[in-house]
C-alpha cells in the first residue's frame, strides 16, 4: 500500500507533494557520528508518511548501528567514489520533484540542487558541525538542527514563513 505522502502548499512558491526523503547521515542526522536526540522519533513518524533513503559516507562508521533503532538501513557509499554524484544520481532516478532532500556537506550540494531545480524541497541542515556554503546555496531553505528540519516535514505549516514569496 502506498504511503500518503506530505502535501505542502506555499503561497507564491507552489504546491509540493513529498513522497520520499533522501538524506545524508553524517552531520545531517548525526553529531559526532551519533544520531541527534529526537531524530529517531521524528524519522519513525515520517516513515509512516513517506519512504526514507539515507545515503552516507559514514565518516564515523556508526550509521548502521545508530539507525537500527528507527529502523532504517543506510546506503553506505563506497570509498574513493564521487559521493556528490552518487547522491545526485540516486535522487534523479526517483522523481526528484517528489523528494525532500536534506544535507549539510559539499558532497550533498548536487543532491540539494537537483531536487531544488526539479521542484522538490531541498533543506540544508547544521547540527553544530557546520554546513557547507555550497549546500546552503543549493537549498531552498537552511535550518539549524535536524529535529527542526524534520519538524518542517511533520508540520508543513512551519515551512511557510521561510518559503512563501
mmCIF file of C-alpha atoms in Angstrom:
data_model
loop_
_atom_site.group_PDB
_atom_site.id
_atom_site.type_symbol
_atom_site.label_atom_id
_atom_site.label_comp_id
_atom_site.label_asym_id
_atom_site.label_seq_id
_atom_site.Cartn_x
_atom_site.Cartn_y
_atom_site.Cartn_z
ATOM 1 C CA UNK A 1 0.000 0.000 0.000
ATOM 2 C CA UNK A 2 1.300 3.439 -0.925
ATOM 3 C CA UNK A 3 2.171 5.852 1.836
ATOM 4 C CA UNK A 4 0.116 9.074 1.987
ATOM 5 C CA UNK A 5 2.990 11.495 1.426
ATOM 6 C CA UNK A 6 3.281 15.071 2.612
ATOM 7 C CA UNK A 7 1.488 17.978 0.918
ATOM 8 C CA UNK A 8 2.894 21.470 1.346
ATOM 9 C CA UNK A 9 1.115 24.390 -0.308
ATOM 10 C CA UNK A 10 3.263 27.520 -0.137
ATOM 11 C CA UNK A 11 1.832 30.833 -1.448
ATOM 12 C CA UNK A 12 3.973 32.131 -4.291
ATOM 13 C CA UNK A 13 6.267 29.107 -4.122
ATOM 14 C CA UNK A 14 3.940 26.312 -5.197
ATOM 15 C CA UNK A 15 2.440 23.055 -4.116
ATOM 16 C CA UNK A 16 4.842 20.324 -3.053
ATOM 17 C CA UNK A 17 3.909 16.653 -2.856
ATOM 18 C CA UNK A 18 6.690 14.849 -0.981
ATOM 19 C CA UNK A 19 6.771 11.056 -1.358
ATOM 20 C CA UNK A 20 10.365 10.388 -0.315
ATOM 21 C CA UNK A 21 13.100 11.839 1.865
ATOM 22 C CA UNK A 22 16.685 11.457 0.673
ATOM 23 C CA UNK A 23 19.091 12.424 3.422
ATOM 24 C CA UNK A 24 22.726 12.376 4.371
ATOM 25 C CA UNK A 25 23.675 10.936 7.768
ATOM 26 C CA UNK A 26 26.992 12.400 8.958
ATOM 27 C CA UNK A 27 26.448 15.974 10.119
ATOM 28 C CA UNK A 28 22.839 15.954 8.911
ATOM 29 C CA UNK A 29 21.087 13.314 11.028
ATOM 30 C CA UNK A 30 24.030 12.984 13.402
ATOM 31 C CA UNK A 31 26.515 14.938 15.501
ATOM 32 C CA UNK A 32 29.879 13.273 16.130
ATOM 33 C CA UNK A 33 28.530 10.124 14.480
ATOM 34 C CA UNK A 34 25.627 9.787 16.938
ATOM 35 C CA UNK A 35 22.005 10.199 15.854
ATOM 36 C CA UNK A 36 20.775 13.534 17.221
ATOM 37 C CA UNK A 37 18.376 13.233 20.178
ATOM 38 C CA UNK A 38 14.784 13.363 18.967
ATOM 39 C CA UNK A 39 15.629 12.427 15.373
ATOM 40 C CA UNK A 40 14.686 8.737 15.706
ATOM 41 C CA UNK A 41 11.134 9.529 16.853
ATOM 42 C CA UNK A 42 10.645 12.005 14.023
ATOM 43 C CA UNK A 43 12.061 9.601 11.445
ATOM 44 C CA UNK A 44 9.687 6.864 12.661
ATOM 45 C CA UNK A 45 6.741 9.259 12.293
ATOM 46 C CA UNK A 46 7.895 10.274 8.815
ATOM 47 C CA UNK A 47 8.287 6.620 7.782
ATOM 48 C CA UNK A 48 4.500 6.328 8.140
ATOM 49 C CA UNK A 49 4.101 9.086 5.527
ATOM 50 C CA UNK A 50 6.987 8.676 3.050
ATOM 51 C CA UNK A 51 9.875 6.463 2.026
ATOM 52 C CA UNK A 52 13.248 7.423 3.525
ATOM 53 C CA UNK A 53 16.663 6.843 1.948
ATOM 54 C CA UNK A 54 19.821 7.550 3.952
ATOM 55 C CA UNK A 55 22.899 7.943 1.732
ATOM 56 C CA UNK A 56 26.147 8.414 3.608
ATOM 57 C CA UNK A 57 29.902 8.328 3.503
ATOM 58 C CA UNK A 58 29.565 7.239 7.162
ATOM 59 C CA UNK A 59 32.638 9.140 8.313
ATOM 60 C CA UNK A 60 32.416 7.790 11.877
ATOM 61 C CA UNK A 61 31.343 4.257 10.910
ATOM 62 C CA UNK A 62 28.264 4.479 13.145
ATOM 63 C CA UNK A 63 25.326 4.998 10.773
ATOM 64 C CA UNK A 64 24.139 1.380 10.593
ATOM 65 C CA UNK A 65 24.136 0.890 14.382
ATOM 66 C CA UNK A 66 22.629 4.305 15.137
ATOM 67 C CA UNK A 67 19.808 3.941 12.594
ATOM 68 C CA UNK A 68 18.907 0.388 13.649
ATOM 69 C CA UNK A 69 16.595 1.768 16.357
ATOM 70 C CA UNK A 70 14.488 3.657 13.787
ATOM 71 C CA UNK A 71 14.757 1.112 11.899
ATOM 72 C CA UNK A 72 16.447 2.408 8.748
ATOM 73 C CA UNK A 73 19.169 0.723 6.741
ATOM 74 C CA UNK A 74 21.588 3.337 5.371
ATOM 75 C CA UNK A 75 23.180 3.111 1.945
ATOM 76 C CA UNK A 76 26.899 3.323 2.756
ATOM 77 C CA UNK A 77 28.656 4.862 -0.230
ATOM 78 C CA UNK A 78 31.845 3.233 -1.449
ATOM 79 C CA UNK A 79 35.156 4.947 -0.652
ATOM 80 C CA UNK A 80 37.012 6.736 -3.429
ATOM 81 C CA UNK A 81 33.838 7.402 -5.421
ATOM 82 C CA UNK A 82 32.290 10.797 -6.146
ATOM 83 C CA UNK A 83 29.688 10.767 -3.389
ATOM 84 C CA UNK A 84 28.217 14.045 -4.606
ATOM 85 C CA UNK A 85 27.429 12.475 -7.986
ATOM 86 C CA UNK A 86 26.164 9.210 -6.448
ATOM 87 C CA UNK A 87 23.729 11.140 -4.235
ATOM 88 C CA UNK A 88 22.523 13.325 -7.114
ATOM 89 C CA UNK A 89 22.008 10.307 -9.394
ATOM 90 C CA UNK A 90 20.100 8.444 -6.675
ATOM 91 C CA UNK A 91 17.589 11.294 -6.409
ATOM 92 C CA UNK A 92 17.333 11.835 -10.165
ATOM 93 C CA UNK A 93 16.079 8.276 -10.722
ATOM 94 C CA UNK A 94 13.354 8.696 -8.051
ATOM 95 C CA UNK A 95 11.244 11.652 -9.255
ATOM 96 C CA UNK A 96 13.177 14.492 -7.596
ATOM 97 C CA UNK A 97 10.129 16.781 -7.736
ATOM 98 C CA UNK A 98 8.587 14.492 -5.096
ATOM 99 C CA UNK A 99 11.645 14.440 -2.818
ATOM 100 C CA UNK A 100 12.638 16.356 0.281
ATOM 101 C CA UNK A 101 16.454 16.241 0.361
ATOM 102 C CA UNK A 102 18.484 17.001 3.483
ATOM 103 C CA UNK A 103 22.215 17.547 3.696
ATOM 104 C CA UNK A 104 24.999 19.650 5.149
ATOM 105 C CA UNK A 105 28.165 18.924 3.196
ATOM 106 C CA UNK A 106 29.828 19.767 -0.074
ATOM 107 C CA UNK A 107 29.020 16.202 -1.128
ATOM 108 C CA UNK A 108 25.305 16.993 -0.624
ATOM 109 C CA UNK A 109 25.251 20.139 -2.785
ATOM 110 C CA UNK A 110 24.458 18.376 -6.083
ATOM 111 C CA UNK A 111 21.694 16.342 -4.419
ATOM 112 C CA UNK A 112 20.165 19.506 -2.984
ATOM 113 C CA UNK A 113 20.448 21.390 -6.288
ATOM 114 C CA UNK A 114 18.956 18.579 -8.387
ATOM 115 C CA UNK A 115 15.972 18.270 -6.034
ATOM 116 C CA UNK A 116 15.509 22.049 -5.775
ATOM 117 C CA UNK A 117 15.751 22.552 -9.547
ATOM 118 C CA UNK A 118 13.256 19.731 -10.194
ATOM 119 C CA UNK A 119 10.701 21.386 -7.913
ATOM 120 C CA UNK A 120 11.258 19.298 -4.785
ATOM 121 C CA UNK A 121 12.273 20.613 -1.364
ATOM 122 C CA UNK A 122 15.999 20.942 -0.590
ATOM 123 C CA UNK A 123 16.888 21.563 3.055
ATOM 124 C CA UNK A 124 20.414 22.414 4.200
ATOM 125 C CA UNK A 125 20.951 21.483 7.861
ATOM 126 C CA UNK A 126 23.529 22.396 10.503
ATOM 127 C CA UNK A 127 23.720 20.334 13.696
ATOM 128 C CA UNK A 128 26.817 22.094 15.010
ATOM 129 C CA UNK A 129 29.410 20.507 12.725
ATOM 130 C CA UNK A 130 28.856 23.170 10.089
ATOM 131 C CA UNK A 131 27.028 23.420 6.813
ATOM 132 C CA UNK A 132 28.960 23.930 3.590
ATOM 133 C CA UNK A 133 28.184 27.172 1.819
ATOM 134 C CA UNK A 134 27.682 25.145 -1.396
ATOM 135 C CA UNK A 135 24.997 23.113 0.359
ATOM 136 C CA UNK A 136 23.244 26.266 1.599
ATOM 137 C CA UNK A 137 23.387 27.910 -1.849
ATOM 138 C CA UNK A 138 21.787 24.856 -3.457
ATOM 139 C CA UNK A 139 18.931 24.509 -0.941
ATOM 140 C CA UNK A 140 15.510 26.124 -0.730
ATOM 141 C CA UNK A 141 15.912 26.639 2.993
ATOM 142 C CA UNK A 142 18.628 26.432 5.665
ATOM 143 C CA UNK A 143 17.660 25.038 9.081
ATOM 144 C CA UNK A 144 19.599 24.838 12.340
ATOM 145 C CA UNK A 145 19.137 21.354 13.805
ATOM 146 C CA UNK A 146 17.834 18.172 12.221
ATOM 147 C CA UNK A 147 14.872 17.995 14.574
ATOM 148 C CA UNK A 148 13.760 21.412 13.326
ATOM 149 C CA UNK A 149 14.228 20.277 9.717
ATOM 150 C CA UNK A 150 12.228 17.079 10.247
ATOM 151 C CA UNK A 151 9.530 19.092 12.031
ATOM 152 C CA UNK A 152 9.142 21.181 8.839
ATOM 153 C CA UNK A 153 8.014 17.980 7.146
ATOM 154 C CA UNK A 154 5.875 16.714 10.024
ATOM 155 C CA UNK A 155 4.066 20.064 10.269
ATOM 156 C CA UNK A 156 4.297 21.682 6.819
ATOM 157 C CA UNK A 157 2.869 24.983 8.113
ATOM 158 C CA UNK A 158 6.276 25.579 9.720
ATOM 159 C CA UNK A 159 7.911 25.935 6.314
ATOM 160 C CA UNK A 160 5.536 28.663 5.092
ATOM 161 C CA UNK A 161 7.377 31.621 6.593
ATOM 162 C CA UNK A 162 10.678 30.637 5.014
ATOM 163 C CA UNK A 163 9.384 29.613 1.578
ATOM 164 C CA UNK A 164 6.476 31.939 0.752
ATOM 165 C CA UNK A 165 7.055 34.779 -1.690
#
